[in-house]
Coordinates of C-alpha atoms in Angstrom, one line a residue:
Chain A
X25 CA -8.1 -21.2 -12.0
X26 CA -5.4 -21.7 -9.4
X27 CA -5.5 -25.4 -9.7
X28 CA -4.4 -25.5 -13.3
X29 CA -1.7 -22.9 -12.5
X30 CA -0.3 -25.1 -9.7
X31 CA -0.4 -28.2 -11.9
X32 CA 1.5 -26.5 -14.6
X33 CA 4.1 -25.1 -12.2
X34 CA 4.6 -28.5 -10.6
X35 CA 4.8 -30.2 -13.9
X36 CA 7.6 -27.8 -14.9
X37 CA 9.5 -28.9 -11.8
X38 CA 9.1 -25.8 -9.7
X39 CA 8.8 -27.2 -6.3
X40 CA 9.2 -24.3 -3.9
X41 CA 5.9 -22.7 -4.5
X42 CA 4.4 -20.2 -2.0
X43 CA 0.7 -19.5 -2.3
X44 CA -0.5 -16.5 -0.5
X45 CA -4.3 -16.5 0.0
X46 CA -5.4 -13.0 0.6
X47 CA -8.6 -14.0 2.5
X48 CA -10.3 -15.8 -0.4
X49 CA -13.9 -16.8 0.3
X50 CA -14.0 -19.5 -2.3
X51 CA -12.5 -23.0 -2.3
X52 CA -8.9 -21.8 -2.8
X53 CA -7.7 -23.2 0.5
X54 CA -9.1 -26.7 -0.1
X55 CA -7.6 -26.8 -3.6
X56 CA -4.2 -25.5 -2.7
X57 CA -3.8 -27.8 0.3
X58 CA -4.0 -30.8 -2.1
X59 CA -0.7 -29.8 -3.6
X60 CA 2.8 -29.9 -2.1
X61 CA 3.1 -26.1 -1.8
X62 CA 3.5 -23.6 1.1
X63 CA 0.1 -22.2 1.9
X64 CA 0.0 -18.9 3.7
X65 CA -3.3 -17.2 4.5
X66 CA -4.1 -13.6 5.3
X67 CA -6.8 -13.7 7.8
X68 CA -8.1 -10.4 6.5
X69 CA -7.9 -9.1 2.9
X70 CA -4.9 -6.7 2.6
X71 CA -4.5 -6.4 -1.1
X72 CA -2.1 -7.7 -3.8
X73 CA 0.9 -5.6 -2.7
X74 CA 0.6 -6.9 0.9
X75 CA 0.1 -10.5 -0.3
X76 CA 3.3 -10.3 -2.5
X77 CA 5.2 -8.8 0.4
X78 CA 4.1 -11.7 2.7
X79 CA 5.2 -14.3 0.1
X80 CA 8.4 -12.5 -0.7
X81 CA 9.4 -12.1 3.0
X82 CA 8.6 -15.8 3.6
X83 CA 10.7 -16.9 0.7
X84 CA 13.6 -14.8 1.9
X85 CA 13.3 -16.2 5.4
X86 CA 13.3 -19.7 3.8
X87 CA 16.7 -18.8 2.1
X88 CA 15.3 -18.5 -1.4
X89 CA 17.9 -17.3 -3.9
X90 CA 15.4 -16.3 -6.5
X91 CA 11.8 -15.1 -6.0
X92 CA 9.4 -15.0 -8.9
X93 CA 6.0 -13.2 -8.6
X94 CA 3.5 -15.2 -10.5
X95 CA -0.3 -14.6 -10.6
X96 CA -2.7 -17.3 -9.8
X97 CA -5.3 -16.4 -12.4
X98 CA -3.6 -18.2 -15.3
X99 CA -2.6 -15.2 -17.3
X100 CA 1.1 -15.7 -17.0
X101 CA 3.0 -18.5 -18.8
X102 CA 5.0 -21.0 -16.9
X103 CA 7.4 -21.3 -19.9
X104 CA 8.5 -17.7 -19.3
X105 CA 9.9 -18.3 -15.8
X106 CA 13.0 -20.0 -17.1
X107 CA 14.1 -16.8 -18.9
X108 CA 13.6 -14.7 -15.7
X109 CA 15.8 -17.1 -13.8
X110 CA 18.4 -17.1 -16.6
X111 CA 18.5 -13.3 -16.5
X112 CA 18.9 -13.2 -12.7
X113 CA 21.7 -15.8 -12.9
X114 CA 23.3 -13.5 -15.5
X115 CA 23.8 -10.9 -12.7
X116 CA 20.6 -8.9 -12.8
X117 CA 19.0 -7.8 -9.5
X118 CA 15.5 -7.6 -10.8
X119 CA 13.8 -8.9 -13.9
X120 CA 10.6 -7.4 -15.1
X121 CA 8.1 -8.8 -17.5
X122 CA 6.9 -6.6 -20.4
X123 CA 4.0 -7.1 -22.7
X124 CA 5.3 -4.6 -25.2
X125 CA 8.6 -6.0 -26.2
X126 CA 9.0 -8.1 -29.3
X127 CA 7.5 -11.5 -29.2
X128 CA 5.2 -10.7 -26.3
X129 CA 1.5 -11.1 -26.4
X130 CA 0.7 -7.5 -27.4
X131 CA -1.9 -8.5 -29.9
X132 CA -4.1 -10.3 -27.4
X133 CA -4.5 -7.1 -25.3
X134 CA -7.8 -5.3 -25.4
X135 CA -7.5 -1.7 -26.6
X136 CA -8.9 -0.1 -23.4
X137 CA -6.2 -1.9 -21.4
X138 CA -3.5 -0.5 -23.8
X139 CA -4.9 3.0 -23.3
X140 CA -4.8 2.6 -19.5
X141 CA -1.2 1.4 -19.6
X142 CA 0.0 4.2 -21.8
X143 CA -1.4 6.6 -19.2
X144 CA 0.3 4.7 -16.4
X145 CA 3.6 4.9 -18.3
X146 CA 3.3 8.7 -18.8
X147 CA 2.4 9.2 -15.1
X148 CA 5.3 7.1 -13.9
X149 CA 7.7 9.0 -16.1
X150 CA 6.5 12.4 -15.1
X151 CA 5.7 11.9 -11.4
X152 CA 8.0 9.1 -10.3
X153 CA 10.8 9.7 -12.7
X154 CA 11.0 6.1 -13.9
X155 CA 10.7 5.0 -17.5
X156 CA 9.8 1.3 -18.0
X157 CA 8.3 -0.5 -20.9
X158 CA 5.4 -2.0 -19.0
X159 CA 4.9 -0.3 -15.6
X160 CA 1.9 -2.3 -14.4
X161 CA 3.2 -5.8 -15.1
X162 CA 3.0 -8.2 -12.1
X163 CA 5.3 -10.8 -13.6
X164 CA 8.7 -10.1 -12.0
X165 CA 11.6 -11.8 -10.4
X166 CA 13.8 -10.6 -7.6
X167 CA 17.2 -11.8 -6.5
X168 CA 17.6 -12.5 -2.8
X169 CA 19.8 -9.4 -2.5
X170 CA 17.2 -7.2 -4.2
X171 CA 14.3 -8.6 -2.0
X172 CA 16.3 -7.9 1.1
X173 CA 17.2 -4.4 0.0
X174 CA 13.7 -3.0 -0.3
X175 CA 10.2 -3.5 0.8
X176 CA 7.2 -1.7 -0.7
X177 CA 4.8 0.2 1.5
X178 CA 1.8 0.0 -0.7
X179 CA -0.6 -2.8 0.1
X180 CA -2.8 -2.4 -2.9
X181 CA -2.3 -1.9 -6.6
X182 CA 0.2 1.0 -6.3
X183 CA 3.0 -1.5 -5.3
X184 CA 3.8 -2.0 -9.0
X185 CA 4.9 1.6 -9.5
X186 CA 6.5 1.7 -6.1
X187 CA 8.7 -1.2 -6.9
X188 CA 9.9 0.4 -10.1
X189 CA 10.8 3.5 -8.1
X190 CA 12.6 1.4 -5.4
X191 CA 14.7 -0.2 -8.1
X192 CA 15.8 3.2 -9.2
X193 CA 16.4 4.5 -5.7
X194 CA 18.4 1.5 -4.7
X195 CA 20.4 1.6 -7.9
X196 CA 19.6 -2.0 -8.7
X197 CA 20.3 -3.5 -12.1
X198 CA 17.3 -4.6 -14.0
X199 CA 16.2 -6.1 -17.3
X200 CA 12.9 -6.1 -19.0
X201 CA 12.0 -9.3 -20.9
X202 CA 9.1 -10.0 -23.1
X203 CA 6.3 -12.1 -21.6
X204 CA 3.2 -13.5 -23.0
X205 CA 0.0 -12.7 -21.1
X206 CA -3.2 -14.6 -21.8
X207 CA -6.2 -12.4 -21.3
X208 CA -9.2 -14.4 -20.3
X209 CA -12.6 -13.1 -19.1
X210 CA -11.5 -14.2 -15.7
X211 CA -8.2 -12.4 -15.6
X212 CA -9.7 -9.2 -17.1
X213 CA -12.3 -9.1 -14.4
X214 CA -9.6 -9.5 -11.8
X215 CA -7.3 -6.9 -13.4
X216 CA -7.2 -3.2 -13.0
X217 CA -9.7 -0.8 -14.6
X218 CA -10.0 3.0 -15.0
X219 CA -11.7 3.3 -11.6
X220 CA -8.5 2.1 -9.9
X221 CA -6.4 4.9 -11.4
X222 CA -7.3 7.4 -8.7
X223 CA -6.8 4.9 -6.0
X224 CA -3.3 4.1 -7.2
X225 CA -2.3 7.8 -7.6
X226 CA -3.8 8.6 -4.1
X227 CA -2.0 5.6 -2.5
X228 CA 1.3 6.6 -4.0
X229 CA 0.8 10.1 -2.7
X230 CA -0.2 9.2 0.8
X231 CA 2.5 6.6 1.3
X232 CA 5.1 9.3 0.8
X233 CA 4.5 10.4 4.3
Chain B
X13 CA -23.3 43.3 26.7
X14 CA -25.4 40.8 24.9
X15 CA -26.6 37.4 26.2
X16 CA -24.2 35.6 23.9
X17 CA -21.3 37.4 25.5
X18 CA -22.4 36.3 29.0
X19 CA -22.7 32.7 27.9
X20 CA -19.3 32.8 26.3
X21 CA -17.7 34.4 29.4
X22 CA -19.2 31.7 31.7
X23 CA -18.2 29.0 29.2
X24 CA -14.6 30.1 29.0
X25 CA -14.3 30.5 32.8
X26 CA -15.6 27.0 33.2
X27 CA -13.2 25.8 30.6
X28 CA -10.3 27.4 32.4
X29 CA -11.4 26.0 35.7
X30 CA -11.6 22.5 34.2
X31 CA -8.2 23.0 32.6
X32 CA -6.5 23.9 36.0
X33 CA -8.3 20.9 37.5
X34 CA -6.9 18.6 34.8
X35 CA -3.4 20.1 35.1
X36 CA -3.4 19.6 38.9
X37 CA -4.4 16.0 38.4
X38 CA -1.6 15.6 35.9
X39 CA -3.8 14.5 33.0
X40 CA -2.3 16.9 30.5
X41 CA 1.1 17.4 28.9
X42 CA 2.5 20.9 29.3
X43 CA 2.3 21.6 25.6
X44 CA -1.4 20.6 25.5
X45 CA -2.0 22.7 28.6
X46 CA -0.5 25.8 27.0
X47 CA -2.6 25.3 23.9
X48 CA -5.8 24.9 25.8
X49 CA -4.9 27.9 28.1
X50 CA -4.4 30.1 25.0
X51 CA -7.7 28.9 23.4
X52 CA -9.8 29.6 26.5
X53 CA -8.1 33.0 27.2
X54 CA -8.7 34.0 23.6
X55 CA -12.4 33.1 23.9
X56 CA -12.7 35.1 27.2
X57 CA -11.0 38.2 25.6
X58 CA -13.2 38.1 22.5
X59 CA -16.3 37.6 24.7
X60 CA -15.5 40.6 26.9
X61 CA -14.3 42.8 24.0
X62 CA -15.6 41.7 20.6
X63 CA -13.7 44.6 19.0
X64 CA -10.6 42.5 19.4
X65 CA -11.8 40.0 16.8
X66 CA -12.6 42.7 14.3
X67 CA -9.2 44.3 14.9
X68 CA -7.6 40.9 14.2
X69 CA -9.8 40.5 11.1
X70 CA -8.6 43.8 9.8
X71 CA -5.1 42.8 10.4
X72 CA -5.6 39.6 8.2
X73 CA -7.8 41.5 5.7
X74 CA -10.9 39.4 6.1
X75 CA -13.0 42.4 7.2
X76 CA -15.2 40.7 9.9
X77 CA -14.1 38.8 13.0
X78 CA -16.7 36.1 12.4
X79 CA -15.3 35.6 8.8
X80 CA -11.8 35.2 10.2
X81 CA -13.1 32.6 12.6
X82 CA -14.7 30.6 9.8
X83 CA -11.6 30.7 7.6
X84 CA -9.4 29.7 10.6
X85 CA -11.8 26.8 11.4
X86 CA -11.7 25.5 7.8
X87 CA -7.9 25.5 7.7
X88 CA -7.9 23.8 11.1
X89 CA -10.3 21.1 9.9
X90 CA -8.3 20.4 6.7
X91 CA -5.2 20.0 8.8
X92 CA -7.0 17.7 11.2
X93 CA -8.4 15.5 8.3
X94 CA -4.9 15.2 6.8
X95 CA -3.5 14.2 10.1
X96 CA -6.3 11.6 10.5
X97 CA -5.7 10.2 7.0
X98 CA -2.0 9.8 7.8
X99 CA -2.8 8.1 11.1
X100 CA -5.3 5.8 9.4
X101 CA -2.7 4.9 6.7
X102 CA -0.2 4.1 9.4
X103 CA -2.7 1.9 11.2
X104 CA -3.5 0.2 7.9
X105 CA 0.2 -0.6 7.4
X106 CA 0.4 -2.0 11.0
X107 CA -2.6 -4.2 10.4
X108 CA -0.9 -5.5 7.2
X109 CA 2.2 -6.3 9.2
X110 CA 0.2 -8.2 11.7
X111 CA -1.7 -10.1 9.1
X112 CA 1.5 -10.9 7.3
X113 CA 3.1 -12.1 10.6
X114 CA 0.2 -14.4 11.3
X115 CA 0.3 -15.8 7.8
X116 CA 4.1 -16.5 8.0
X117 CA 3.7 -18.3 11.3
X118 CA 0.8 -20.5 10.3
X119 CA 2.2 -22.0 7.1
X120 CA 0.4 -25.1 5.8
X121 CA 2.6 -27.6 3.9
X122 CA 1.2 -30.9 2.7
X123 CA 3.4 -33.8 3.7
X124 CA 5.0 -35.0 0.5
X125 CA 8.2 -37.1 0.3
X126 CA 8.9 -36.0 -3.2
X127 CA 9.2 -32.4 -2.1
X128 CA 12.7 -31.0 -2.6
X129 CA 14.4 -29.1 0.1
X130 CA 13.8 -25.4 0.5
X131 CA 17.2 -24.2 -0.2
X132 CA 17.1 -25.3 -3.9
X133 CA 17.1 -22.6 -6.5
X134 CA 13.6 -22.3 -7.9
X135 CA 11.3 -20.4 -5.7
X136 CA 8.0 -19.2 -6.9
X137 CA 5.7 -16.8 -5.2
X138 CA 2.1 -16.7 -6.2

Protein backbone atom coordinates (compact mmCIF):
# COMPACT_ATOMS: atom_id res chain seq x y z
CA UNK A 1 0.00 0.00 0.00
CA UNK A 2 2.69 2.47 0.97
CA UNK A 3 4.30 2.38 -2.47
CA UNK A 4 1.25 3.78 -4.28
CA UNK A 5 0.83 6.42 -1.57
CA UNK A 6 4.44 7.55 -2.02
CA UNK A 7 4.09 7.60 -5.80
CA UNK A 8 0.97 9.75 -5.59
CA UNK A 9 2.59 12.18 -3.14
CA UNK A 10 5.72 12.53 -5.26
CA UNK A 11 3.65 12.90 -8.43
CA UNK A 12 1.81 15.77 -6.72
CA UNK A 13 5.20 17.44 -6.07
CA UNK A 14 5.39 16.92 -2.36
CA UNK A 15 9.07 16.36 -1.88
CA UNK A 16 9.65 16.66 1.85
CA UNK A 17 8.17 13.37 2.84
CA UNK A 18 9.01 11.77 6.15
CA UNK A 19 8.16 8.12 6.52
CA UNK A 20 8.14 6.73 10.05
CA UNK A 21 8.37 2.97 10.09
CA UNK A 22 7.04 1.77 13.42
CA UNK A 23 8.96 -1.49 13.35
CA UNK A 24 7.21 -3.04 10.36
CA UNK A 25 8.07 -6.65 9.73
CA UNK A 26 7.17 -6.60 6.04
CA UNK A 27 9.02 -5.08 3.08
CA UNK A 28 8.24 -1.47 4.02
CA UNK A 29 11.91 -0.54 4.44
CA UNK A 30 12.95 -1.86 1.02
CA UNK A 31 10.04 -0.15 -0.70
CA UNK A 32 10.47 3.21 0.99
CA UNK A 33 14.23 3.31 0.44
CA UNK A 34 13.66 3.30 -3.33
CA UNK A 35 12.07 6.74 -3.10
CA UNK A 36 13.62 10.13 -2.29
CA UNK A 37 12.04 10.41 1.14
CA UNK A 38 13.29 10.62 4.71
CA UNK A 39 13.06 7.18 6.20
CA UNK A 40 12.94 6.91 10.01
CA UNK A 41 12.62 3.59 11.75
CA UNK A 42 11.45 2.80 15.26
CA UNK A 43 13.56 -0.15 16.38
CA UNK A 44 10.67 -1.35 18.51
CA UNK A 45 6.96 -0.83 17.91
CA UNK A 46 5.71 2.19 19.88
CA UNK A 47 2.31 2.90 18.33
CA UNK A 48 0.78 5.41 15.98
CA UNK A 49 0.95 8.34 18.38
CA UNK A 50 4.66 7.78 18.99
CA UNK A 51 5.38 7.41 15.26
CA UNK A 52 3.59 10.69 14.51
CA UNK A 53 5.53 12.38 17.31
CA UNK A 54 8.85 11.18 15.92
CA UNK A 55 7.94 12.37 12.42
CA UNK A 56 6.61 15.71 13.64
CA UNK A 57 9.67 16.38 15.83
CA UNK A 58 11.95 15.49 12.95
CA UNK A 59 10.08 17.82 10.58
CA UNK A 60 10.27 20.66 13.12
CA UNK A 61 14.01 20.08 13.54
CA UNK A 62 14.33 20.24 9.74
CA UNK A 63 12.69 23.68 9.82
CA UNK A 64 9.38 22.59 8.33
CA UNK A 65 6.79 25.37 8.23
CA UNK A 66 3.87 23.05 7.69
CA UNK A 67 3.46 19.48 8.86
CA UNK A 68 0.76 17.24 7.44
CA UNK A 69 -0.05 13.89 9.03
CA UNK A 70 -0.88 11.44 6.29
CA UNK A 71 -1.57 7.73 6.64
CA UNK A 72 0.34 5.19 4.60
CA UNK A 73 -2.58 2.83 4.06
CA UNK A 74 -4.03 4.69 1.11
CA UNK A 75 -7.23 5.86 2.76
CA UNK A 76 -6.42 9.55 2.54
CA UNK A 77 -6.52 11.54 -0.69
CA UNK A 78 -3.44 13.41 -1.86
CA UNK A 79 -5.73 16.02 -3.48
CA UNK A 80 -6.94 17.10 -0.03
CA UNK A 81 -3.48 18.18 1.16
CA UNK A 82 -3.63 21.41 -0.82
CA UNK A 83 -6.66 22.60 1.12
CA UNK A 84 -4.95 21.89 4.45
CA UNK A 85 -1.98 24.01 3.38
CA UNK A 86 -4.28 26.78 2.14
CA UNK A 87 -6.07 26.92 5.46
CA UNK A 88 -2.79 27.04 7.42
CA UNK A 89 -1.50 29.79 5.16
CA UNK A 90 -4.74 31.60 5.91
CA UNK A 91 -3.60 31.90 9.53
CA UNK A 92 -4.86 28.73 11.19
CA UNK A 93 -2.62 26.93 13.69
CA UNK A 94 -4.15 23.52 13.17
CA UNK A 95 -6.33 22.07 10.43
CA UNK A 96 -8.29 18.90 11.06
CA UNK A 97 -9.85 16.61 8.50
CA UNK A 98 -13.46 15.66 8.98
CA UNK A 99 -15.43 12.90 7.37
CA UNK A 100 -18.79 14.37 8.31
CA UNK A 101 -18.73 17.80 6.71
CA UNK A 102 -20.38 18.37 3.35
CA UNK A 103 -18.65 16.81 0.36
CA UNK A 104 -16.71 14.34 2.44
CA UNK A 105 -16.83 10.63 1.96
CA UNK A 106 -19.50 9.94 4.53
CA UNK A 107 -21.38 7.55 2.33
CA UNK A 108 -18.49 5.18 1.99
CA UNK A 109 -18.20 4.63 5.75
CA UNK A 110 -19.47 1.36 7.19
CA UNK A 111 -22.27 1.72 9.77
CA UNK A 112 -20.31 0.17 12.63
CA UNK A 113 -17.57 2.71 12.12
CA UNK A 114 -20.14 5.50 12.29
CA UNK A 115 -21.55 4.17 15.55
CA UNK A 116 -18.09 3.98 17.08
CA UNK A 117 -17.29 7.54 16.04
CA UNK A 118 -20.53 8.90 17.49
CA UNK A 119 -19.55 7.31 20.78
CA UNK A 120 -16.08 8.86 20.60
CA UNK A 121 -17.62 12.25 19.91
CA UNK A 122 -19.91 12.06 22.95
CA UNK A 123 -17.04 10.85 25.15
CA UNK A 124 -14.76 13.67 24.00
CA UNK A 125 -17.46 16.23 24.68
CA UNK A 126 -18.40 14.96 28.12
CA UNK A 127 -15.01 13.93 29.48
CA UNK A 128 -12.46 16.05 27.66
CA UNK A 129 -14.68 19.06 27.06
CA UNK A 130 -13.90 19.29 23.38
CA UNK A 131 -16.45 19.24 20.58
CA UNK A 132 -15.15 18.41 17.17
CA UNK A 133 -16.88 17.12 14.12
CA UNK A 134 -14.70 14.08 13.65
CA UNK A 135 -12.61 13.31 16.74
CA UNK A 136 -10.77 10.24 15.49
CA UNK A 137 -9.55 11.52 12.16
CA UNK A 138 -5.81 11.15 11.60
CA UNK A 139 -5.68 13.57 8.67
CA UNK A 140 -4.42 16.82 10.16
CA UNK A 141 -1.98 19.61 9.50
CA UNK A 142 0.02 21.61 12.01
CA UNK A 143 1.79 24.90 11.61
CA UNK A 144 5.35 25.03 12.86
CA UNK A 145 4.25 27.18 15.83
CA UNK A 146 1.55 24.70 16.80
CA UNK A 147 3.90 21.72 16.55
CA UNK A 148 6.40 23.47 18.78
CA UNK A 149 3.76 24.46 21.30
CA UNK A 150 2.56 21.01 22.24
CA UNK A 151 3.49 17.36 22.23
CA UNK A 152 1.11 14.55 22.96
CA UNK A 153 1.97 12.02 25.63
CA UNK A 154 -0.06 9.13 24.26
CA UNK A 155 1.92 6.64 22.19
CA UNK A 156 -1.04 4.67 20.96
CA UNK A 157 -4.45 5.52 19.62
CA UNK A 158 -5.47 7.97 22.34
CA UNK A 159 -3.27 10.67 20.78
CA UNK A 160 -6.17 11.76 18.53
CA UNK A 161 -8.32 12.87 21.44
CA UNK A 162 -5.31 14.22 23.28
CA UNK A 163 -4.34 16.48 20.37
CA UNK A 164 -7.86 17.92 20.28
CA UNK A 165 -7.59 18.70 23.97
CA UNK A 166 -4.14 20.24 23.51
CA UNK A 167 -5.51 22.54 20.81
CA UNK A 168 -8.08 23.80 23.32
CA UNK A 169 -5.64 24.11 26.24
CA UNK A 170 -3.12 26.02 24.15
CA UNK A 171 -5.90 28.21 22.71
CA UNK A 172 -4.82 27.52 19.13
CA UNK A 173 -6.96 28.45 16.18
CA UNK A 174 -8.25 25.54 14.17
CA UNK A 175 -10.46 24.70 11.27
CA UNK A 176 -12.15 21.49 10.28
CA UNK A 177 -12.30 20.79 6.59
CA UNK A 178 -14.03 17.98 4.72
CA UNK A 179 -11.85 15.12 3.56
CA UNK A 180 -12.57 12.06 1.54
CA UNK A 181 -11.56 8.77 3.15
CA UNK A 182 -11.44 5.64 1.04
CA UNK A 183 -12.25 2.62 3.09
CA UNK A 184 -10.66 -0.51 1.75
CA UNK A 185 -10.48 -3.92 3.36
CA UNK A 186 -6.88 -3.12 4.16
CA UNK A 187 -7.49 0.21 5.88
CA UNK A 188 -10.46 -1.14 7.83
CA UNK A 189 -8.37 -3.97 9.14
CA UNK A 190 -5.73 -1.47 10.23
CA UNK A 191 -8.22 0.97 11.75
CA UNK A 192 -9.77 1.06 15.18
CA UNK A 193 -12.46 -1.27 16.40
CA UNK A 194 -14.64 -1.61 19.46
CA UNK A 195 -11.97 -3.51 21.34
CA UNK A 196 -9.76 -0.42 21.22
CA UNK A 197 -12.26 1.80 23.00
CA UNK A 198 -11.28 0.70 26.50
CA UNK A 199 -7.62 0.99 25.68
CA UNK A 200 -8.08 4.57 24.52
CA UNK A 201 -10.12 5.59 27.55
CA UNK A 202 -7.62 3.92 29.88
CA UNK A 203 -4.64 5.55 28.15
CA UNK A 204 -6.26 8.96 28.39
CA UNK A 205 -6.86 8.41 32.09
CA UNK A 206 -3.45 7.07 33.02
CA UNK A 207 -1.56 9.70 31.04
CA UNK A 208 -3.15 12.39 33.19
CA UNK A 209 -0.69 11.53 35.94
CA UNK B 1 0.56 -17.62 74.69
CA UNK B 2 0.12 -19.58 71.51
CA UNK B 3 2.87 -20.90 69.24
CA UNK B 4 1.96 -18.35 66.57
CA UNK B 5 2.63 -15.55 69.06
CA UNK B 6 6.12 -16.89 69.82
CA UNK B 7 6.87 -17.18 66.10
CA UNK B 8 5.70 -13.61 65.48
CA UNK B 9 7.71 -12.26 68.42
CA UNK B 10 10.90 -13.94 67.17
CA UNK B 11 10.16 -12.77 63.63
CA UNK B 12 9.65 -9.14 64.65
CA UNK B 13 12.78 -9.15 66.85
CA UNK B 14 14.81 -10.55 63.94
CA UNK B 15 13.25 -7.90 61.72
CA UNK B 16 14.26 -5.13 64.14
CA UNK B 17 17.76 -6.54 64.43
CA UNK B 18 18.12 -6.62 60.66
CA UNK B 19 16.72 -3.07 60.46
CA UNK B 20 19.32 -1.69 62.91
CA UNK B 21 22.01 -3.55 61.01
CA UNK B 22 20.88 -1.99 57.73
CA UNK B 23 20.65 1.50 59.25
CA UNK B 24 24.16 1.21 60.72
CA UNK B 25 25.51 0.23 57.30
CA UNK B 26 23.71 3.21 55.82
CA UNK B 27 21.57 1.19 53.41
CA UNK B 28 18.29 2.89 54.28
CA UNK B 29 16.98 6.42 54.03
CA UNK B 30 15.67 7.82 57.28
CA UNK B 31 12.04 7.88 56.09
CA UNK B 32 12.17 4.22 55.06
CA UNK B 33 13.87 3.37 58.37
CA UNK B 34 11.05 4.96 60.33
CA UNK B 35 8.41 3.12 58.26
CA UNK B 36 10.08 -0.24 58.82
CA UNK B 37 10.61 0.50 62.51
CA UNK B 38 6.91 1.28 63.00
CA UNK B 39 5.90 -1.87 61.06
CA UNK B 40 8.12 -4.22 63.12
CA UNK B 41 7.16 -2.61 66.42
CA UNK B 42 3.47 -2.89 65.51
CA UNK B 43 3.93 -6.59 64.77
CA UNK B 44 5.75 -7.09 68.08
CA UNK B 45 3.01 -5.31 70.06
CA UNK B 46 0.22 -7.30 68.36
CA UNK B 47 2.15 -10.56 68.92
CA UNK B 48 2.59 -9.90 72.64
CA UNK B 49 -0.89 -8.50 73.23
CA UNK B 50 -3.44 -9.55 70.51
CA UNK B 51 -6.09 -7.50 72.28
CA UNK B 52 -4.55 -4.38 70.76
CA UNK B 53 -5.58 -5.49 67.26
CA UNK B 54 -9.16 -6.05 68.38
CA UNK B 55 -9.21 -2.69 70.16
CA UNK B 56 -8.05 -1.03 66.91
CA UNK B 57 -10.62 -3.03 64.93
CA UNK B 58 -13.38 -1.77 67.20
CA UNK B 59 -12.11 1.74 66.69
CA UNK B 60 -12.46 1.34 62.90
CA UNK B 61 -15.68 -0.62 63.22
CA UNK B 62 -14.56 -3.82 61.49
CA UNK B 63 -15.15 -5.99 64.56
CA UNK B 64 -12.15 -8.31 64.41
CA UNK B 65 -8.45 -7.52 64.33
CA UNK B 66 -7.83 -10.02 61.54
CA UNK B 67 -10.52 -8.36 59.39
CA UNK B 68 -8.90 -4.96 59.82
CA UNK B 69 -5.60 -6.45 58.73
CA UNK B 70 -7.15 -7.87 55.54
CA UNK B 71 -8.92 -4.60 54.66
CA UNK B 72 -5.73 -2.70 55.27
CA UNK B 73 -3.78 -5.14 53.12
CA UNK B 74 -6.25 -4.79 50.23
CA UNK B 75 -6.05 -0.99 50.31
CA UNK B 76 -2.27 -1.22 50.47
CA UNK B 77 -2.12 -3.60 47.49
CA UNK B 78 -4.40 -1.33 45.42
CA UNK B 79 -2.18 1.65 46.10
CA UNK B 80 0.88 -0.41 45.27
CA UNK B 81 -0.59 -1.58 41.94
CA UNK B 82 -1.56 1.97 41.03
CA UNK B 83 1.96 3.16 41.79
CA UNK B 84 3.37 0.33 39.67
CA UNK B 85 1.11 1.19 36.74
CA UNK B 86 2.22 4.80 36.87
CA UNK B 87 5.85 3.73 37.03
CA UNK B 88 5.37 1.38 34.06
CA UNK B 89 3.65 4.13 32.11
CA UNK B 90 6.54 6.45 32.82
CA UNK B 91 9.03 3.82 31.65
CA UNK B 92 6.92 3.27 28.55
CA UNK B 93 7.21 6.96 27.72
CA UNK B 94 10.94 6.91 28.30
CA UNK B 95 11.33 3.94 25.95
CA UNK B 96 9.37 5.86 23.32
CA UNK B 97 11.66 8.85 23.74
CA UNK B 98 14.66 6.61 23.29
CA UNK B 99 13.22 4.89 20.21
CA UNK B 100 12.30 8.26 18.75
CA UNK B 101 15.78 9.61 19.39
CA UNK B 102 17.41 6.64 17.69
CA UNK B 103 15.05 6.98 14.72
CA UNK B 104 15.77 10.69 14.31
CA UNK B 105 19.51 10.11 14.41
CA UNK B 106 19.58 7.29 11.89
CA UNK B 107 17.65 8.84 9.03
CA UNK B 108 17.97 7.18 5.66
CA UNK B 109 17.66 9.44 2.64
CA UNK B 110 18.12 8.16 -0.90
CA UNK B 111 20.58 10.23 -2.87
CA UNK B 112 18.55 12.10 -5.42
CA UNK B 113 19.63 15.23 -7.24
CA UNK B 114 16.04 16.18 -7.98
CA UNK B 115 15.25 16.47 -4.31
CA UNK B 116 14.33 19.97 -3.25
CA UNK B 117 15.90 21.53 -0.17
CA UNK B 118 14.36 20.85 3.18
CA UNK B 119 13.38 24.39 3.94
CA UNK B 120 10.71 24.48 1.24
CA UNK B 121 7.11 24.70 2.30
CA UNK B 122 5.58 21.35 1.74
CA UNK B 123 6.35 18.87 4.43
CA UNK B 124 4.47 15.70 4.78
CA UNK B 125 4.70 13.29 7.58
CA UNK B 126 3.53 9.77 7.06
